[in-house]
Tab-separated table of C-alpha atoms and ligand atoms in Angstrom:
chain	number	residue	atom	x	y	z
A	300	MET	CA	10.695	-27.063	0.815
A	301	GLN	CA	7.699	-26.318	0.551
A	302	THR	CA	4.496	-27.955	2.922
A	303	PRO	CA	1.891	-29.712	0.637
A	304	GLN	CA	-0.145	-27.030	1.464
A	305	GLU	CA	2.349	-24.566	-0.320
A	306	LYS	CA	2.099	-27.055	-2.841
A	307	PHE	CA	-0.965	-26.996	-3.880
A	308	PRO	CA	-1.435	-24.027	-5.283
A	309	GLN	CA	1.578	-24.745	-7.872
A	310	LEU	CA	0.053	-28.050	-8.929
A	311	CYS	CA	-3.596	-25.862	-9.624
A	312	CYS	CA	-1.297	-24.203	-11.642
A	313	GLU	CA	-0.393	-26.773	-13.587
A	314	GLN	CA	-3.654	-28.301	-14.000
A	315	ILE	CA	-4.632	-24.725	-15.617
A	316	LYS	CA	-1.714	-25.277	-17.664
A	317	LEU	CA	-3.076	-28.680	-19.442
A	318	LEU	CA	-6.379	-27.607	-19.691
A	319	THR	CA	-5.607	-24.379	-21.697
A	320	GLY	CA	-2.510	-25.461	-23.418
A	321	GLY	CA	-0.441	-21.812	-22.357
A	322	LYS	CA	-0.039	-19.495	-24.447
A	323	LYS	CA	-2.533	-17.214	-22.897
A	324	LEU	CA	-2.480	-13.495	-22.239
A	325	ALA	CA	-3.259	-11.841	-18.387
A	326	TYR	CA	-3.940	-8.450	-17.371
A	327	ILE	CA	-3.608	-7.911	-14.440
A	328	GLY	CA	-5.773	-3.781	-13.079
A	329	THR	CA	-4.484	-2.918	-9.809
A	330	TYR	CA	-5.816	-0.176	-7.086
A	331	GLY	CA	-5.503	1.231	-4.225
A	332	CYS	CA	-2.478	1.210	-2.305
A	333	GLN	CA	1.089	-0.641	-1.646
A	334	GLN	CA	-0.037	-3.547	0.007
A	335	ASN	CA	-2.085	-4.632	-3.261
A	336	VAL	CA	0.464	-3.307	-5.463
A	337	SER	CA	2.383	-6.480	-4.588
A	338	ASP	CA	-0.502	-8.557	-3.665
A	339	SER	CA	-1.010	-8.423	-7.253
A	340	GLU	CA	2.615	-8.767	-7.982
A	341	LYS	CA	1.561	-12.654	-6.549
A	342	LEU	CA	-1.069	-13.336	-8.254
A	343	ARG	CA	1.236	-12.560	-12.056
A	344	GLY	CA	3.811	-15.340	-10.080
A	345	LEU	CA	0.733	-17.874	-10.331
A	346	LEU	CA	-0.895	-16.541	-13.675
A	347	ILE	CA	2.730	-17.484	-15.197
A	348	GLU	CA	3.034	-20.501	-13.740
A	349	ALA	CA	0.316	-21.547	-14.983
A	350	GLY	CA	0.959	-20.850	-18.339
A	351	TYR	CA	-0.130	-17.018	-18.695
A	352	GLU	CA	2.244	-13.785	-20.596
A	353	PRO	CA	1.561	-10.227	-18.761
A	354	THR	CA	-0.184	-8.058	-21.171
A	355	ASP	CA	-0.784	-4.084	-20.555
A	356	ASP	CA	-3.359	-4.302	-22.981
A	357	ASP	CA	-6.995	-5.676	-21.595
A	358	SER	CA	-8.307	-5.940	-24.567
A	359	ALA	CA	-6.836	-8.403	-26.024
A	360	ALA	CA	-6.504	-10.446	-22.134
A	361	ASP	CA	-7.620	-13.756	-21.879
A	362	ILE	CA	-7.786	-13.074	-18.242
A	363	VAL	CA	-8.610	-9.694	-16.901
A	364	VAL	CA	-7.490	-9.830	-12.693
A	365	ILE	CA	-9.395	-6.430	-11.231
A	366	ASN	CA	-7.307	-6.000	-7.781
A	367	THR	CA	-9.962	-3.346	-5.957
A	368	CYS	CA	-9.463	-0.528	-3.133
A	369	SER	CA	-12.546	-0.015	-0.256
A	370	VAL	CA	-11.036	2.763	1.602
A	371	ARG	CA	-12.719	5.549	0.385
A	372	GLU	CA	-16.493	5.659	-1.557
A	373	HIS	CA	-14.400	7.161	-4.316
A	374	ALA	CA	-11.499	4.071	-5.197
A	375	GLU	CA	-15.176	1.642	-5.100
A	376	ALA	CA	-17.098	3.629	-8.107
A	377	LYS	CA	-13.812	3.615	-9.625
A	378	VAL	CA	-13.849	0.078	-10.328
A	379	PHE	CA	-17.445	-0.851	-10.519
A	380	GLY	CA	-17.008	1.696	-13.594
A	381	ILE	CA	-14.529	-0.372	-14.604
A	382	ILE	CA	-15.607	-3.646	-13.712
A	383	GLY	CA	-19.259	-2.427	-15.884
A	384	ALA	CA	-17.131	-2.039	-18.439
A	385	LEU	CA	-15.863	-5.627	-19.064
A	386	SER	CA	-18.937	-6.691	-19.999
A	387	HIS	CA	-18.539	-5.389	-23.812
A	388	LYS	CA	-15.118	-7.219	-23.426
A	389	LYS	CA	-17.221	-10.290	-22.619
A	390	LYS	CA	-19.467	-10.286	-25.423
A	391	ARG	CA	-17.290	-10.306	-27.910
A	392	GLN	CA	-14.834	-12.586	-25.840
A	393	PRO	CA	-17.046	-14.684	-24.007
A	394	ASP	CA	-14.450	-17.311	-22.877
A	395	CYS	CA	-12.366	-14.638	-21.432
A	396	VAL	CA	-11.964	-14.870	-17.965
A	397	ILE	CA	-12.416	-11.888	-15.164
A	398	ALA	CA	-11.662	-11.532	-12.412
A	399	VAL	CA	-12.324	-9.599	-9.072
A	400	CYS	CA	-10.242	-10.022	-5.917
A	401	GLY	CA	-8.773	-7.553	-3.357
A	402	CYS	CA	-10.240	-5.426	-0.626
A	403	MET	CA	-13.665	-4.700	-2.083
A	404	THR	CA	-14.717	-8.317	-2.003
A	405	GLU	CA	-14.594	-8.732	1.105
A	406	ARG	CA	-17.161	-6.090	1.622
A	407	GLU	CA	-20.482	-8.109	1.936
A	408	GLY	CA	-23.070	-5.734	-0.297
A	409	ALA	CA	-20.284	-4.950	-2.568
A	410	LYS	CA	-19.665	-8.766	-3.371
A	411	GLN	CA	-23.394	-8.845	-3.361
A	412	LYS	CA	-23.525	-6.250	-5.979
A	413	LEU	CA	-21.041	-7.901	-8.119
A	414	ARG	CA	-23.189	-11.550	-7.805
A	415	ALA	CA	-26.455	-10.142	-8.882
A	416	SER	CA	-25.148	-7.138	-10.884
A	417	TYR	CA	-22.091	-7.658	-12.680
A	418	PRO	CA	-22.452	-11.555	-14.896
A	419	GLN	CA	-19.453	-10.801	-16.616
A	420	VAL	CA	-17.487	-11.422	-13.049
A	421	ASP	CA	-15.882	-15.692	-12.771
A	422	ILE	CA	-14.339	-15.312	-10.134
A	423	VAL	CA	-14.541	-13.149	-6.541
A	424	PHE	CA	-12.202	-13.760	-3.680
A	425	GLY	CA	-10.424	-11.676	-1.053
A	426	PRO	CA	-6.513	-10.702	-0.413
A	427	SER	CA	-6.029	-13.397	2.585
A	428	GLU	CA	-6.862	-16.330	-0.098
A	429	LEU	CA	-4.242	-15.159	-2.948
A	430	GLN	CA	-2.720	-18.802	-2.730
A	431	ARG	CA	-6.505	-20.408	-3.303
A	432	PHE	CA	-6.666	-18.094	-6.870
A	433	PRO	CA	-5.272	-21.254	-9.417
A	434	GLU	CA	-7.610	-23.126	-7.750
A	435	TYR	CA	-10.583	-20.852	-8.056
A	436	LEU	CA	-9.521	-20.757	-11.941
A	437	TYR	CA	-9.412	-24.404	-12.520
A	438	ARG	CA	-12.407	-24.565	-11.467
A	439	HIS	CA	-14.176	-22.217	-13.371
A	440	LEU	CA	-11.989	-23.110	-16.342
A	441	SER	CA	-13.331	-27.028	-16.229
A	442	GLU	CA	-16.666	-26.456	-15.085
A	443	ARG	CA	-17.533	-23.076	-16.179
A	444	GLU	CA	-19.274	-22.134	-12.691
A	445	ARG	CA	-18.914	-18.870	-11.540
A	446	VAL	CA	-17.014	-19.210	-8.424
A	447	PHE	CA	-17.316	-16.553	-5.544
A	448	SER	CA	-14.871	-17.702	-2.808
A	449	ALA	CA	-17.187	-17.653	0.219
A	450	HIS	CA	-14.538	-16.079	2.753
A	451	THR	CA	-15.232	-13.896	5.300
A	452	TYR	CA	-13.019	-13.110	8.777
A	453	ALA	CA	-15.525	-14.268	10.837
A	454	ALA	CA	-14.636	-17.930	9.824
A	455	ALA	CA	-10.713	-17.644	10.720
A	456	GLU	CA	-10.037	-15.143	12.904
A	457	ARG	CA	-6.445	-14.790	12.207
A	458	PRO	CA	-5.745	-16.756	8.705
A	459	GLU	CA	-3.092	-18.373	8.384
A	460	ILE	CA	0.077	-16.380	6.392
A	461	HIS	CA	0.541	-18.777	2.900
A	462	GLU	CA	4.882	-18.625	2.428
A	463	GLY	CA	5.697	-20.032	-0.830
A	464	LEU	CA	3.975	-17.817	-3.649
A	465	PRO	CA	5.836	-17.107	-6.225
A	466	ALA	CA	6.291	-12.648	-6.725
A	467	ALA	CA	6.613	-11.685	-10.478
A	468	ARG	CA	7.554	-7.943	-9.534
A	469	ASP	CA	6.840	-5.001	-10.942
A	470	LYS	CA	10.338	-2.958	-11.215
A	471	SER	CA	13.999	-4.443	-11.295
A	472	VAL	CA	15.462	-1.677	-8.626
A	473	SER	CA	12.380	-1.044	-5.745
A	474	ALA	CA	10.658	-4.369	-4.182
A	475	PHE	CA	7.235	-4.577	-1.775
A	476	VAL	CA	8.177	-6.829	0.887
A	477	SER	CA	4.739	-7.169	3.228
A	478	VAL	CA	5.760	-7.866	6.879
A	479	MET	CA	2.724	-8.207	8.407
A	480	TYR	CA	-0.655	-7.948	7.129
A	481	GLY	CA	-4.342	-6.910	8.566
A	482	CYS	CA	-4.673	-4.675	10.907
A	483	ASP	CA	-6.374	-4.291	14.479
A	484	ASN	CA	-6.627	-0.201	15.458
A	485	PHE	CA	-10.139	0.292	14.224
A	486	CYS	CA	-9.727	3.594	13.483
A	487	SER	CA	-13.450	4.641	13.517
A	488	TYR	CA	-13.112	5.972	10.207
A	489	CYS	CA	-11.917	2.378	8.241
A	490	VAL	CA	-12.110	-0.989	7.010
A	491	VAL	CA	-9.556	-2.197	6.753
A	492	PRO	CA	-9.257	-3.707	9.417
A	493	TYR	CA	-13.270	-5.748	7.810
A	494	VAL	CA	-11.772	-6.372	4.677
A	495	ARG	CA	-8.010	-7.237	5.559
A	496	GLY	CA	-8.894	-8.954	8.591
A	497	ARG	CA	-7.111	-9.193	11.850
A	498	GLU	CA	-3.177	-8.305	12.565
A	499	ARG	CA	-0.937	-11.023	11.814
A	500	SER	CA	2.879	-11.534	11.113
A	501	ARG	CA	5.401	-13.177	9.139
A	502	GLU	CA	8.393	-15.200	10.199
A	503	PRO	CA	11.063	-12.919	10.336
A	504	GLU	CA	13.235	-16.087	9.063
A	505	ALA	CA	10.290	-16.029	6.093
A	506	VAL	CA	11.246	-11.866	5.688
A	507	LEU	CA	15.160	-11.737	6.326
A	508	ARG	CA	14.962	-14.985	3.658
A	509	GLU	CA	12.879	-12.894	1.120
A	510	VAL	CA	15.687	-9.671	1.434
A	511	ARG	CA	18.051	-11.641	1.141
A	512	GLY	CA	16.707	-13.466	-2.194
A	513	LEU	CA	16.028	-9.105	-3.321
A	514	ALA	CA	19.902	-8.179	-2.256
A	515	GLU	CA	21.499	-11.091	-4.415
A	516	ALA	CA	18.820	-10.357	-6.979
A	517	GLY	CA	20.663	-6.955	-7.144
A	518	TYR	CA	17.571	-4.586	-5.755
A	519	ARG	CA	18.538	-1.683	-4.206
A	520	ASP	CA	15.059	-0.109	-2.841
A	521	ILE	CA	12.639	-2.688	0.149
A	522	THR	CA	10.364	-1.710	1.465
A	523	LEU	CA	8.253	-3.536	4.408
A	524	LEU	CA	5.286	-3.057	4.125
A	525	GLY	CA	2.312	-2.897	6.677
A	526	GLN	CA	-0.437	-1.610	7.932
A	527	ASN	CA	1.371	-0.624	10.901
A	528	VAL	CA	4.485	-1.987	11.140
A	529	ASN	CA	5.149	-1.344	14.867
A	530	SER	CA	3.122	-4.043	15.735
A	531	TYR	CA	4.811	-6.589	14.226
A	532	GLY	CA	5.950	-9.105	16.215
A	533	LYS	CA	2.699	-9.061	18.524
A	534	GLY	CA	1.043	-13.647	18.406
A	535	LEU	CA	4.602	-14.586	16.693
A	536	PRO	CA	6.414	-17.740	19.542
A	537	ASP	CA	9.902	-15.687	19.122
A	538	ALA	CA	9.129	-11.814	20.071
A	539	VAL	CA	10.139	-9.327	17.581
A	540	THR	CA	10.116	-6.657	17.848
A	541	PHE	CA	9.742	-4.067	14.521
A	542	PRO	CA	12.965	-2.355	15.530
A	543	GLU	CA	14.838	-5.903	15.765
A	544	LEU	CA	13.143	-6.849	12.363
A	545	LEU	CA	15.149	-3.542	11.277
A	546	ARG	CA	18.546	-4.246	12.806
A	547	ARG	CA	18.337	-7.857	11.248
A	548	VAL	CA	17.175	-6.889	7.876
A	549	ASN	CA	19.701	-4.394	7.792
A	550	GLU	CA	22.729	-7.503	8.494
A	551	ILE	CA	21.990	-8.374	5.032
A	552	PRO	CA	24.493	-7.664	2.934
A	553	GLY	CA	24.135	-6.050	-0.111
A	554	ASP	CA	24.554	-2.590	-1.497
A	555	PHE	CA	20.000	-1.550	-0.813
A	556	ARG	CA	18.376	0.792	1.411
A	557	VAL	CA	15.078	-0.311	3.284
A	558	ARG	CA	11.703	1.560	4.325
A	559	PHE	CA	9.261	1.319	5.864
A	560	MET	CA	4.808	1.800	5.881
A	561	THR	CA	3.223	3.111	7.843
A	562	SER	CA	3.951	3.634	11.333
A	563	HIS	CA	1.263	4.262	13.968
A	564	PRO	CA	1.657	7.137	16.125
A	565	LYS	CA	0.661	5.509	19.125
A	566	ASP	CA	3.496	2.814	18.607
A	567	ALA	CA	6.335	4.924	16.774
A	568	ASP	CA	8.698	5.868	20.214
A	569	GLY	CA	12.940	5.672	20.762
A	570	GLU	CA	13.065	1.878	20.223
A	571	LEU	CA	12.143	2.487	16.259
A	572	PHE	CA	13.900	5.803	15.984
A	573	SER	CA	17.314	4.706	17.746
A	574	ALA	CA	17.258	1.458	14.980
A	575	MET	CA	16.679	4.089	12.013
A	576	ALA	CA	19.078	6.127	13.706
A	577	GLU	CA	22.037	3.051	14.300
A	578	CYS	CA	21.040	1.171	10.965
A	579	ASP	CA	22.351	2.940	7.934
A	580	LYS	CA	20.473	0.502	5.508
A	581	VAL	CA	17.505	2.113	6.605
A	582	ALA	CA	16.365	5.383	4.800
A	583	ALA	CA	15.665	8.221	6.914
A	584	CYS	CA	12.196	8.457	6.346
A	585	LEU	CA	8.869	8.306	7.746
A	586	HIS	CA	5.441	7.784	7.208
A	587	LEU	CA	3.404	8.495	10.000
A	588	PRO	CA	-0.040	9.530	9.525
A	589	PHE	CA	-1.767	12.292	11.893
A	590	GLN	CA	-5.132	12.077	10.559
A	591	SER	CA	-6.404	15.275	12.212
A	592	GLY	CA	-4.480	18.127	14.320
A	593	SER	CA	-7.290	18.616	16.917
A	594	THR	CA	-7.088	15.863	20.047
A	595	ARG	CA	-11.138	15.916	20.217
A	596	VAL	CA	-11.273	14.759	16.559
A	597	LEU	CA	-8.415	12.301	17.210
A	598	GLU	CA	-10.609	10.424	19.954
A	599	ALA	CA	-13.642	10.635	17.388
A	600	MET	CA	-10.973	9.301	15.430
A	601	ASN	CA	-10.217	6.760	17.884
A	602	ARG	CA	-5.952	7.300	17.007
A	603	ARG	CA	-5.396	7.150	20.996
A	604	TYR	CA	-3.035	9.700	21.088
A	605	THR	CA	-3.100	13.502	20.829
A	606	ARG	CA	-2.164	16.367	19.013
A	607	GLU	CA	0.218	17.247	21.354
A	608	GLN	CA	1.993	12.973	21.641
A	609	TYR	CA	2.045	13.808	18.352
A	610	LEU	CA	4.170	16.571	18.042
A	611	GLU	CA	6.813	14.814	20.834
A	612	LYS	CA	6.552	11.957	18.421
A	613	VAL	CA	8.263	13.919	15.929
A	614	THR	CA	10.463	16.049	18.018
A	615	ALA	CA	11.899	12.759	19.570
A	616	ALA	CA	12.148	11.534	15.827
A	617	ARG	CA	14.041	14.729	14.630
A	618	GLU	CA	16.450	14.554	17.465
A	619	LYS	CA	17.726	10.700	16.596
A	620	ILE	CA	17.856	11.306	13.059
A	621	PRO	CA	19.455	13.202	11.258
A	622	GLY	CA	18.274	15.135	7.953
A	623	LEU	CA	14.608	12.628	8.428
A	624	VAL	CA	11.905	13.361	5.835
A	625	LEU	CA	9.064	13.104	6.842
A	626	THR	CA	5.331	12.593	5.167
A	627	SER	CA	1.965	11.778	6.512
A	628	ASP	CA	-2.132	11.469	5.863
A	629	VAL	CA	-4.517	13.705	6.793
A	630	ILE	CA	-8.477	13.431	6.925
A	631	VAL	CA	-10.913	16.700	6.358
A	632	GLY	CA	-14.145	16.946	6.888
A	633	PHE	CA	-14.475	14.221	9.413
A	634	PRO	CA	-18.319	14.354	11.235
A	635	GLY	CA	-18.588	16.848	13.996
A	636	GLU	CA	-15.211	18.615	12.916
A	637	THR	CA	-15.505	22.178	13.225
A	638	GLU	CA	-13.578	24.842	11.997
A	639	ALA	CA	-11.417	25.167	14.455
A	640	ASP	CA	-10.523	21.599	14.367
A	641	PHE	CA	-9.724	22.219	11.128
A	642	GLU	CA	-7.372	25.434	12.307
A	643	GLU	CA	-6.034	23.157	14.350
A	644	THR	CA	-4.955	20.522	11.373
A	645	LEU	CA	-3.692	23.745	9.629
A	646	SER	CA	-1.194	24.799	12.268
A	647	LEU	CA	-0.107	21.459	12.902
A	648	ILE	CA	0.581	21.118	9.459
A	649	GLU	CA	2.844	24.624	9.852
A	650	GLN	CA	3.648	24.033	13.134
A	651	VAL	CA	5.840	20.261	11.554
A	652	ARG	CA	6.165	21.203	7.608
A	653	PHE	CA	5.888	17.916	6.397
A	654	ASP	CA	7.856	17.428	3.144
A	655	ALA	CA	5.105	15.648	1.541
A	656	LEU	CA	1.095	15.459	2.467
A	657	PHE	CA	-1.443	13.014	0.900
A	658	THR	CA	-4.714	14.947	2.112
A	659	PHE	CA	-7.832	12.814	1.968
A	660	ILE	CA	-11.754	14.081	3.189
A	661	TYR	CA	-13.685	11.889	4.685
A	662	SER	CA	-15.509	9.177	3.459
A	663	PRO	CA	-18.250	7.451	4.911
A	664	ARG	CA	-17.268	3.389	4.331
A	665	PRO	CA	-20.516	1.101	5.419
A	666	GLY	CA	-19.153	-1.105	7.985
A	667	ALA	CA	-17.380	1.603	9.820
A	668	PRO	CA	-17.855	2.790	13.277
A	669	SER	CA	-18.456	6.630	12.224
A	670	TYR	CA	-20.228	5.375	9.207
A	671	LEU	CA	-24.052	7.172	9.954
A	672	THR	CA	-22.504	10.439	11.938
A	673	LYS	CA	-23.336	12.702	9.550
A	674	ALA	CA	-21.113	15.223	8.869
A	675	THR	CA	-21.303	19.063	10.643
A	676	ASP	CA	-20.611	20.755	7.682
A	677	ALA	CA	-22.044	21.472	4.162
A	678	PRO	CA	-19.669	19.770	1.669
A	679	GLU	CA	-18.480	23.506	0.160
A	680	THR	CA	-17.366	23.984	3.437
A	681	ILE	CA	-15.390	21.075	3.597
A	682	GLN	CA	-14.363	21.240	0.209
A	683	ALA	CA	-12.719	24.832	0.876
A	684	ARG	CA	-11.104	23.372	3.438
A	685	PHE	CA	-9.214	21.279	1.726
A	686	ASP	CA	-8.541	23.171	-1.534
A	687	ARG	CA	-7.113	25.755	1.245
A	688	LEU	CA	-4.791	22.303	2.931
A	689	LEU	CA	-2.993	21.949	-0.037
A	690	ALA	CA	-2.474	25.334	-0.828
A	691	ALA	CA	-0.315	25.698	2.467
A	692	GLN	CA	1.252	22.116	1.834
A	693	ASN	CA	1.794	23.503	-1.565
A	694	ARG	CA	3.970	26.068	0.096
A	695	ILE	CA	5.762	23.806	1.870
A	696	SER	CA	6.974	21.893	0.009
A	697	GLU	CA	8.164	23.709	-2.371
A	698	GLU	CA	10.082	26.228	0.530
A	699	LEU	CA	11.395	22.611	1.869
A	700	HIS	CA	11.816	20.883	-2.054
A	701	ALA	CA	14.003	24.964	-2.365
A	702	GLY	CA	16.473	24.144	0.202
A	703	TYR	CA	17.831	21.260	-1.488
A	704	ILE	CA	19.169	23.689	-4.522
A	705	GLY	CA	23.240	23.602	-4.031
A	706	LYS	CA	22.980	20.813	-1.958
A	707	THR	CA	23.784	16.967	-3.186
A	708	VAL	CA	21.864	14.188	-2.748
A	709	ARG	CA	22.493	10.420	-2.625
A	710	VAL	CA	20.483	9.213	-5.568
A	711	LEU	CA	19.167	5.775	-6.438
A	712	ILE	CA	18.499	6.095	-10.842
A	713	ASP	CA	15.141	4.329	-11.010
A	714	LYS	CA	14.320	4.003	-14.631
A	715	GLU	CA	14.972	6.239	-17.782
A	716	VAL	CA	12.144	8.157	-18.992
A	717	GLY	CA	13.748	9.866	-22.269
A	718	GLY	CA	12.929	14.033	-22.402
A	719	ALA	CA	16.640	15.886	-23.988
A	720	GLU	CA	17.022	17.452	-20.574
A	721	TYR	CA	16.420	15.506	-17.905
A	722	PRO	CA	16.059	11.083	-19.055
A	723	PHE	CA	16.273	10.038	-15.957
A	724	GLU	CA	14.922	9.623	-13.069
A	725	GLY	CA	15.436	9.000	-9.433
A	726	ARG	CA	15.107	9.230	-5.246
A	727	THR	CA	16.791	10.462	-2.789
A	728	GLU	CA	16.655	8.474	0.475
A	729	GLY	CA	13.795	10.137	2.062
A	730	ASN	CA	11.973	9.041	-1.641
A	731	ARG	CA	12.057	12.919	-3.592
A	732	LEU	CA	11.981	12.387	-6.295
A	733	VAL	CA	14.576	13.671	-8.433
A	734	ARG	CA	15.406	13.734	-12.341
A	735	CYS	CA	18.596	13.776	-13.312
A	736	LYS	CA	20.572	14.548	-16.591
A	737	THR	CA	22.537	11.114	-16.296
A	738	GLY	CA	22.015	7.744	-14.407
A	739	GLU	CA	22.138	4.031	-15.291
A	740	PRO	CA	18.855	2.291	-13.968
A	741	GLY	CA	19.154	0.371	-9.993
A	742	GLN	CA	22.637	2.592	-9.527
A	743	PHE	CA	23.399	5.283	-6.701
A	744	ARG	CA	24.915	8.658	-7.699
A	745	ASP	CA	25.486	12.251	-6.045
A	746	VAL	CA	23.272	14.476	-7.558
A	747	THR	CA	24.064	18.570	-7.789
A	748	VAL	CA	20.461	19.737	-7.159
A	749	GLY	CA	19.890	22.474	-9.786
A	750	GLY	CA	16.459	23.103	-9.675
A	751	ALA	CA	13.151	22.402	-7.462
A	752	THR	CA	9.256	21.983	-7.975
A	753	ARG	CA	6.498	21.735	-5.098
A	754	TRP	CA	7.210	17.602	-6.804
A	755	SER	CA	10.416	17.595	-7.918
A	756	LEU	CA	14.116	18.260	-7.857
A	757	PHE	CA	16.503	18.814	-11.023
A	758	GLU	CA	19.523	18.142	-11.280
B	929	LIG	N1	-2.877	1.890	8.047
B	929	LIG	C1	-2.157	3.305	6.585
B	929	LIG	C2	-3.247	4.065	6.743
B	929	LIG	C3	-4.096	2.993	5.155
B	929	LIG	S1	-4.866	4.262	4.562
B	929	LIG	C4	-2.383	3.816	8.804
B	929	LIG	O1	-2.921	3.427	9.869
B	929	LIG	O2	-1.133	5.135	8.122
B	929	LIG	C5	-4.787	5.762	3.999
B	929	LIG	C6	-5.088	6.704	4.356
B	929	LIG	O3	-6.337	6.597	3.586
B	929	LIG	C7	-5.278	6.555	5.711
B	929	LIG	O4	-4.315	7.112	6.631
B	929	LIG	C8	-5.939	7.839	5.991
B	929	LIG	O5	-6.149	9.115	6.182
B	929	LIG	C9	-7.250	7.737	4.838
B	929	LIG	N2	-8.574	7.237	4.948
B	929	LIG	C10	-8.769	5.532	5.663
B	929	LIG	N3	-10.178	5.579	5.102
B	929	LIG	C11	-10.383	7.059	5.247
B	929	LIG	C12	-11.822	7.577	4.676
B	929	LIG	N4	-13.199	7.130	5.037
B	929	LIG	N5	-11.699	8.488	4.115
B	929	LIG	C13	-10.593	8.999	4.297
B	929	LIG	N6	-9.979	9.155	3.700
B	929	LIG	C14	-9.785	7.737	4.517
B	930	LIG	FE1	-6.656	2.334	8.778
B	930	LIG	FE2	-5.861	3.199	11.584
B	930	LIG	FE3	-5.305	0.098	10.889
B	930	LIG	FE4	-4.919	2.131	9.501
B	930	LIG	S1	-4.874	1.889	11.929
B	930	LIG	S2	-5.625	0.959	7.777
B	930	LIG	S3	-6.453	4.053	9.282
B	930	LIG	S4	-8.024	1.581	11.402
B	931	LIG	FE1	-7.417	-0.176	-0.092
B	931	LIG	FE2	-6.828	-2.282	1.112
B	931	LIG	FE3	-4.764	-0.750	0.963
B	931	LIG	S1	-8.930	-0.963	1.155
B	931	LIG	S2	-5.945	1.185	1.113
B	931	LIG	S3	-5.995	-1.607	-1.009
B	931	LIG	S4	-5.453	-2.058	2.443
């Protein structure tokens, strides 16, 4: 049963359909992380309810939605470029609607820039008000007004979670399920706590209902999402922890795999590793961002763990979870990072040997505490460190991948990609990409690995 509040977006969708007569095309451009991919799936679901048909061609669309990311300067610059280019479309097609949403719109500076310098933008709203999108769209279509949401997190400390939005998913084999929103960790370089607001968890029953539905619909790979899933459950009336949630998800009948991201190392503990080891549906893979190998830098980043504590967690996880695939994120060039600090980052990756590593150059974000602290070294020095790090990780990934040759791995076939030799693509339990000779999307297959590169495995 939907509450009247939950029904309201659908009522607005019906009004939009009456107003436009349906038969309109919608394009959604998504930037940023999986959280945005998942949000875009809900926006697409709402647009379908409002009578729009999804298209991949923005030039033909009657509405263009740009779901933005703010995590690094480059991400914002790219989006401003795309929105800028949409002015040509607006000239050609003045009735088309341009909506901008996502994390960037929660940065006051970016929002002001959109208002002042991008007149082609009709609607702006933040990531915690997806449910209001139909209302904003209706207001714009009926009154021709520019609708810039006045939402700020200051007004609603912990915005309510709106359940029941329809999701039109990108894929039919794998699916994202948000278990929580926002972040309370305030790493000093990061804009996410400011653009996504305070941490809040969905009721376990709502998560379980969604996973059950996906399993029944034939989804085989389900990723539970949150900025720090280990904080799941804080503040819920029925205080369920993340390991407990994993155990409950594991009991749902069906042949599917469960992953999750992201885990903050300070809260990843034995409870989590035991749940991962004991739940047969939970994949033996863990994304555990370390950010820096130097305790001094970790302290300045407000990460609240030391290099040694991080390494202890890795050892504990590997002891408990056989065949664990471990991936991580790292930042190079944080203000104050010295050559010696960087050497510690390098030595950490040599010691841990991550299966894959997402490497970033530090980007100062307005509003984040480290914003005004200048980098100690020149950009060229930082770039050279970044290149050394990448080269080291590429070698490690290549060596680890070569170790799969001759072994048999269980692969979930994702899709048919064409090509003569390896027409199918799939993923191992540890999320390694495998190019396969045969298969059927949505089916598991045991594949003997015949070749490997740093990026993927081959049958
Ligand atoms: N909540 C997740 C990650 C969110 S952002 C976590 O804590 O693990 C994804 C990654 O982007 C981070 O792990 C970090 O490595 C990187 N990142 C975040 N802010 C950044 C910044 N200002 N400059 C460079 N990289 C950044
Ligand atoms: Fe950003 Fe840190 Fe929160 Fe991750 S845990 S989203 S890096 S503040
Ligand atoms: Fe970007 Fe927002 Fe995700 S800032 S990384 S889209 S939470």
